[in-house]
PDB file of C-alpha atoms in Angstrom:
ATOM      1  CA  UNK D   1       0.000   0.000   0.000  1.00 46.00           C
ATOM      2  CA  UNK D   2       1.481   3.487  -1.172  1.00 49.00           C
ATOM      3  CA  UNK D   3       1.535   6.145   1.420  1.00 48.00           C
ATOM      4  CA  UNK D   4      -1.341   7.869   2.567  1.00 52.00           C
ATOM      5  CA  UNK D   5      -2.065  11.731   0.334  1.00 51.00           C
ATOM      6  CA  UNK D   6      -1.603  13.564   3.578  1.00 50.00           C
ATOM      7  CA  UNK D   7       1.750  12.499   3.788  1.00 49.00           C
ATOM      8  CA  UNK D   8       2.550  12.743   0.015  1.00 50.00           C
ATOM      9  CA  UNK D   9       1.275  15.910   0.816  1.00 47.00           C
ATOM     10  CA  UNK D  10       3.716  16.910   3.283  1.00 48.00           C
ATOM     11  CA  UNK D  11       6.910  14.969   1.176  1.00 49.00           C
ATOM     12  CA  UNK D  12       5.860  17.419  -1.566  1.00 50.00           C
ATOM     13  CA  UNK D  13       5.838  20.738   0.414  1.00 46.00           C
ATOM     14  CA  UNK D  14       9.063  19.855   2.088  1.00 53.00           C
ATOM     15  CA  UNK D  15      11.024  21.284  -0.842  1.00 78.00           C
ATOM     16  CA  UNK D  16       8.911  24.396  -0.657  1.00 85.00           C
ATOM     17  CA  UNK D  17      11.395  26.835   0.730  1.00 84.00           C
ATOM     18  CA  UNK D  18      14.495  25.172  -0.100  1.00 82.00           C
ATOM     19  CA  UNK D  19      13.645  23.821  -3.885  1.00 83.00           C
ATOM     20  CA  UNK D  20      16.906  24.067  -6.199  1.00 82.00           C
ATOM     21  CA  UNK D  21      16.878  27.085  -8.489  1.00 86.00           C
ATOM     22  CA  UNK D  22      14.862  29.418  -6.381  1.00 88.00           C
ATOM     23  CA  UNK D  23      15.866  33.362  -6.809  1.00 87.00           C
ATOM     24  CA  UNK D  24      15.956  35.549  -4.063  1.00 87.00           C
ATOM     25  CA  UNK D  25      12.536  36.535  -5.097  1.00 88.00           C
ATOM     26  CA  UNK D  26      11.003  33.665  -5.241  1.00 91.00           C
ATOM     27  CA  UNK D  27      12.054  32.841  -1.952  1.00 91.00           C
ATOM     28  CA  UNK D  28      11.241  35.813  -0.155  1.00 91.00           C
ATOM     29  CA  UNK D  29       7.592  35.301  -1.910  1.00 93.00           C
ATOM     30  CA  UNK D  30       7.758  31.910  -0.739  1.00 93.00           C
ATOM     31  CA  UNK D  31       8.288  32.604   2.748  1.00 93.00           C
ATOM     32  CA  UNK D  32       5.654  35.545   3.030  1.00 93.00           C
ATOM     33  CA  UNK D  33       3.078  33.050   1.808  1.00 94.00           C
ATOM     34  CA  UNK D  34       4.126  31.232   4.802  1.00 93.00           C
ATOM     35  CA  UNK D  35       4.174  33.583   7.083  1.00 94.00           C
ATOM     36  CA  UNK D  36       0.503  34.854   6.174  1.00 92.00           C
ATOM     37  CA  UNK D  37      -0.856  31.510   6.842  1.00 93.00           C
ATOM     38  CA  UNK D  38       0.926  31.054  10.086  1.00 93.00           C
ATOM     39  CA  UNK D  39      -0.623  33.938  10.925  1.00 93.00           C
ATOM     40  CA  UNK D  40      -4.516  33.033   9.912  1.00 92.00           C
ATOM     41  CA  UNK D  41      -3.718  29.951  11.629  1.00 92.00           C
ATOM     42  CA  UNK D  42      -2.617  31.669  14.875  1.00 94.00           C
ATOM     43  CA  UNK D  43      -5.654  34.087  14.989  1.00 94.00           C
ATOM     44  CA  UNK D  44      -8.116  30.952  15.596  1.00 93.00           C
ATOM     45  CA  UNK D  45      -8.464  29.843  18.825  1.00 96.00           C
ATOM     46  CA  UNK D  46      -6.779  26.064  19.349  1.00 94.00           C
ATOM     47  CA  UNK D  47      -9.956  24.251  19.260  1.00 95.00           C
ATOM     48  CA  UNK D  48     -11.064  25.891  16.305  1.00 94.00           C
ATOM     49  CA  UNK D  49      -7.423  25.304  14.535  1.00 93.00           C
ATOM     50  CA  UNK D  50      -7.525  21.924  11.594  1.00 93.00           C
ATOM     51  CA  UNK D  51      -6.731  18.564  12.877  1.00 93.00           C
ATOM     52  CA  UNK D  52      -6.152  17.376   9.451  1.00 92.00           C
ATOM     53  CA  UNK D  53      -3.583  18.549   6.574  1.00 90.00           C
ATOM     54  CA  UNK D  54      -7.467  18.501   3.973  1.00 90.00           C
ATOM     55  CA  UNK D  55      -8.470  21.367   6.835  1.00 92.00           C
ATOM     56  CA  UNK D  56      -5.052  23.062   6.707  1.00 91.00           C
ATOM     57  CA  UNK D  57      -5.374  22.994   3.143  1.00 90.00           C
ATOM     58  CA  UNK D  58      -8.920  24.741   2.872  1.00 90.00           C
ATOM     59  CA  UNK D  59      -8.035  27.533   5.481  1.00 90.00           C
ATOM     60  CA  UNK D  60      -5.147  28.719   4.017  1.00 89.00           C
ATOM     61  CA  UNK D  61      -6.397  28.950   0.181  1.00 87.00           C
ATOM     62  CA  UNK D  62      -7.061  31.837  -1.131  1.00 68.00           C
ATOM     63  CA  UNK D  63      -5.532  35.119  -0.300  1.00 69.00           C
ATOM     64  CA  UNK D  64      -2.716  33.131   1.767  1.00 81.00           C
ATOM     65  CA  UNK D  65      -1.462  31.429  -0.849  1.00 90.00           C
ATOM     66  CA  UNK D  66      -0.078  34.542  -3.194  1.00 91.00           C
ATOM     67  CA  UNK D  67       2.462  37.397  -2.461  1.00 92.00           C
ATOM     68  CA  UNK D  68       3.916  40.189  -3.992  1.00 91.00           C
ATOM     69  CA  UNK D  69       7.215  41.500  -3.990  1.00 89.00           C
ATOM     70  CA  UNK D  70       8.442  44.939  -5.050  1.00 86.00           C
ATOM     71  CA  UNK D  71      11.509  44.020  -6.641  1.00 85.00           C
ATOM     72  CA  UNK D  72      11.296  44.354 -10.740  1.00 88.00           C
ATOM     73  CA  UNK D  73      12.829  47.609 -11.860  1.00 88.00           C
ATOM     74  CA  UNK D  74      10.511  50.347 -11.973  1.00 90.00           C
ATOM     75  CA  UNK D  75      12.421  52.209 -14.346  1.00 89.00           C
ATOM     76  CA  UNK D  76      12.441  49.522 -16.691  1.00 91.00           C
ATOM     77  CA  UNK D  77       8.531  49.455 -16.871  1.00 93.00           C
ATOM     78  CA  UNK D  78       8.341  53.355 -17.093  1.00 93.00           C
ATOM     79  CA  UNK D  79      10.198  52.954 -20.610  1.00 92.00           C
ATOM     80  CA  UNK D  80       8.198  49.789 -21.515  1.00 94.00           C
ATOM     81  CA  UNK D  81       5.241  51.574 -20.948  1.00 95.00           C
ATOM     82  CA  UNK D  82       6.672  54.540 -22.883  1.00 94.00           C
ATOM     83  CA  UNK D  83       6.121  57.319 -19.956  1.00 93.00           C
ATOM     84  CA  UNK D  84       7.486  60.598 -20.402  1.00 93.00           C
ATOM     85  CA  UNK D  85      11.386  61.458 -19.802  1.00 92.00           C
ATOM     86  CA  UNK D  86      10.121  63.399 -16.838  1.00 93.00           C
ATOM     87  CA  UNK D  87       8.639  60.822 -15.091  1.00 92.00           C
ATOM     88  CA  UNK D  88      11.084  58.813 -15.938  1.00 90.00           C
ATOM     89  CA  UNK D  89      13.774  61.273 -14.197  1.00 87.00           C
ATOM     90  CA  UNK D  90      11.413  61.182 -10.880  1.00 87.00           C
ATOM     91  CA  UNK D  91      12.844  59.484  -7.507  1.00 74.00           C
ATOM     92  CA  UNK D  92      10.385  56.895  -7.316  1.00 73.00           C
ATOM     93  CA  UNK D  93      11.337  54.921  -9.850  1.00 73.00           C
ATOM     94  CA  UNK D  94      15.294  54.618  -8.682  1.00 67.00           C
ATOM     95  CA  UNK D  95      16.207  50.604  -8.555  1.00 60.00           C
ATOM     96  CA  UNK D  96      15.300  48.934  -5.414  1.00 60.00           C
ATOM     97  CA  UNK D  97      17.843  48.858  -2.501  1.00 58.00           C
ATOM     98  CA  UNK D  98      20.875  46.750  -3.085  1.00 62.00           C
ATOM     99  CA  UNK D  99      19.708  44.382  -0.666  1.00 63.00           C
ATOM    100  CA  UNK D 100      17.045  43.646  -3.121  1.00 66.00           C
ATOM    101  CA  UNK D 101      18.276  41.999  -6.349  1.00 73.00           C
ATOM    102  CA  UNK D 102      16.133  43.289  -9.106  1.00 82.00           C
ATOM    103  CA  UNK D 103      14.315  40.502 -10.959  1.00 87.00           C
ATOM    104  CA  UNK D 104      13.070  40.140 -14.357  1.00 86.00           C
ATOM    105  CA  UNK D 105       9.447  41.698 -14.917  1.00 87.00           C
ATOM    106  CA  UNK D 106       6.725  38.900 -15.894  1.00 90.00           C
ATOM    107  CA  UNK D 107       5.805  38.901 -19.433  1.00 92.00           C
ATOM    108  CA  UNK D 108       2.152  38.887 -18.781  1.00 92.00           C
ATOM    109  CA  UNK D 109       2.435  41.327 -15.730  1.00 92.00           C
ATOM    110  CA  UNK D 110       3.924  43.882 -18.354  1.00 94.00           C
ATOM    111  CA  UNK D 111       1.059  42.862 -20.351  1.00 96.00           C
ATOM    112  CA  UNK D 112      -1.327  43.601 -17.232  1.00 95.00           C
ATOM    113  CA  UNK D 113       0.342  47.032 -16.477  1.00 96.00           C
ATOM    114  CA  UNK D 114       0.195  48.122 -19.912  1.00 96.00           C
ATOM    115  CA  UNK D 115      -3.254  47.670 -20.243  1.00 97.00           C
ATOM    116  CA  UNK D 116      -3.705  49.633 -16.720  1.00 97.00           C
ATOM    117  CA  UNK D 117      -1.205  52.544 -18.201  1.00 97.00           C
ATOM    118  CA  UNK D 118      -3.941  52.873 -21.410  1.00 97.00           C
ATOM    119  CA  UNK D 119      -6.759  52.783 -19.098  1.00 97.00           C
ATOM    120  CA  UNK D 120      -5.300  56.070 -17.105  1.00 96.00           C
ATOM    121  CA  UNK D 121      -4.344  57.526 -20.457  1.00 96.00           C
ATOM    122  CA  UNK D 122      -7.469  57.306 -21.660  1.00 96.00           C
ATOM    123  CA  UNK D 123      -9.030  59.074 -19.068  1.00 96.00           C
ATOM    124  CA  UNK D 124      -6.577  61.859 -19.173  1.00 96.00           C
ATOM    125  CA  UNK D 125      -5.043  60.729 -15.577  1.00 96.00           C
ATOM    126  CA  UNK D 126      -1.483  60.754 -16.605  1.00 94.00           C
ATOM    127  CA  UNK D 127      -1.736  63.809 -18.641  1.00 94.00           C
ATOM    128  CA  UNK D 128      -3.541  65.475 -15.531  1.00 96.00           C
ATOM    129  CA  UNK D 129      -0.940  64.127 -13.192  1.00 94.00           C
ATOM    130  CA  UNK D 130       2.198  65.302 -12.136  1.00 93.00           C
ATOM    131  CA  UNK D 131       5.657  63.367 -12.997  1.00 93.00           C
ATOM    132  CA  UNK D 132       6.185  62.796  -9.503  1.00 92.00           C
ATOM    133  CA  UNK D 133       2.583  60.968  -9.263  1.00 94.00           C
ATOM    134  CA  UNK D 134       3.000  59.341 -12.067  1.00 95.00           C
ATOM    135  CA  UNK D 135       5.992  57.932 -11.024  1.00 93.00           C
ATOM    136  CA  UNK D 136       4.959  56.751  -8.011  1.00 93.00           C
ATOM    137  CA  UNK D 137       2.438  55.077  -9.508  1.00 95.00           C
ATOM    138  CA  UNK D 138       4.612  53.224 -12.151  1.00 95.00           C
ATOM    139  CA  UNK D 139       7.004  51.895  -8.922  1.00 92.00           C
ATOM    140  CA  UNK D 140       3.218  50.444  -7.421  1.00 93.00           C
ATOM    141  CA  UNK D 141       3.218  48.164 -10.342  1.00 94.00           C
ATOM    142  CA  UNK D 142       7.044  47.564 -10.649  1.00 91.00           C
ATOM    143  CA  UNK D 143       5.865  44.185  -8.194  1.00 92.00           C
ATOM    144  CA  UNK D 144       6.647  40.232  -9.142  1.00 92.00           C
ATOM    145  CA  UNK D 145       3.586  38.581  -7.795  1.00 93.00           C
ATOM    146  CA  UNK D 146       3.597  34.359  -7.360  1.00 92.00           C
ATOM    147  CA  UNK D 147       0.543  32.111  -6.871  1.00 92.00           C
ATOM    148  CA  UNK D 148       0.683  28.453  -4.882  1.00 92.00           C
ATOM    149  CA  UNK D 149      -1.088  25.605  -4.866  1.00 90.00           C
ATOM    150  CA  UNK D 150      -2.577  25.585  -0.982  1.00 91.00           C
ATOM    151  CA  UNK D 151      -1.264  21.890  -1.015  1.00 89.00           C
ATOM    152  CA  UNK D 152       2.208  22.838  -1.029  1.00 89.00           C
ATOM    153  CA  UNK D 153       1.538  25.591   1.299  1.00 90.00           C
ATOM    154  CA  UNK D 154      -0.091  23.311   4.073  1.00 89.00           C
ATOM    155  CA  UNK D 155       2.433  20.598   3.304  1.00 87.00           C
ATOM    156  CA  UNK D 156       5.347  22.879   4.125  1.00 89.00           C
ATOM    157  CA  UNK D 157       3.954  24.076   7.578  1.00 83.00           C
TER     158      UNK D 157
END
């Protein structure tokens, strides 16, 4: 008899923080993921808290299992998304601090910001704005943003 799915489960999520291959990035996303279900899970009271991994699973989908970090270069995606040299000049779209190394933006997150950026032009926000709010603005979307399967989540705590 092959092992029960709770504890394939768990053999599966072990890898979750320290797969091979994982960027900085990824792991920092990883870990917040972690940490916001370790906190749902502490905000029940004990006997309220799942007995099983099936219950761990089902409280922590959802918002707990996706996480953002701000660490694609915001002054790459002002010139992808063709803003002006001013706002390009502006202080909120410097590189992130060394600390954070800067990762490649998401093909269809640049998709998802450009069609944002068309949606304010349209409606005469960024013409109405000034640089310096439109900058800020651009370095609000400058984020890499990763999804997980609650599975892996629950199996890991």
């Amino acid at each position: 008899a092959g092992a029960p799915p709770e504890a394939e489960g768990f053999r599966r999520g072990a890898a979750f923080l320290e797969a091979a291959g994982l960027t900085p990035g990824e792991r920092r996303r990883r870990a917040e993921v972690l940490h916001q279900a370790c906190a749902r899970l502490l905000r029940l009271p004990p006997p309220q808290r799942p007995r099983s991994l099936a219950a761990l699973r089902n409280l922590v989908r959802g918002a707990c299992c996706t996480a953002r970090t701000h660490s694609a270069s915001a002054a790459d995606l002002a010139t992808a998304l063709g803003a002006s040299e001013e706002v390009r000049r502006q202080a909120p779209l410097a590189l992130p601090p060394a600390c954070v190394p800067v990762e490649v933006f998401p093909e269809e997150a640049l998709a998802a910001a450009r069609c944002r950026w068309q949606r304010l032009e349209a409606r005469g926000w960024v013409a109405r704005s000034g640089a310096a709010e439109v900058a800020r603005w651009i370095a609000s979307q400058a984020f890499v943003q990763s999804s997980y399967a609650p599975a892996d989540v629950a199996g890991e705590l």
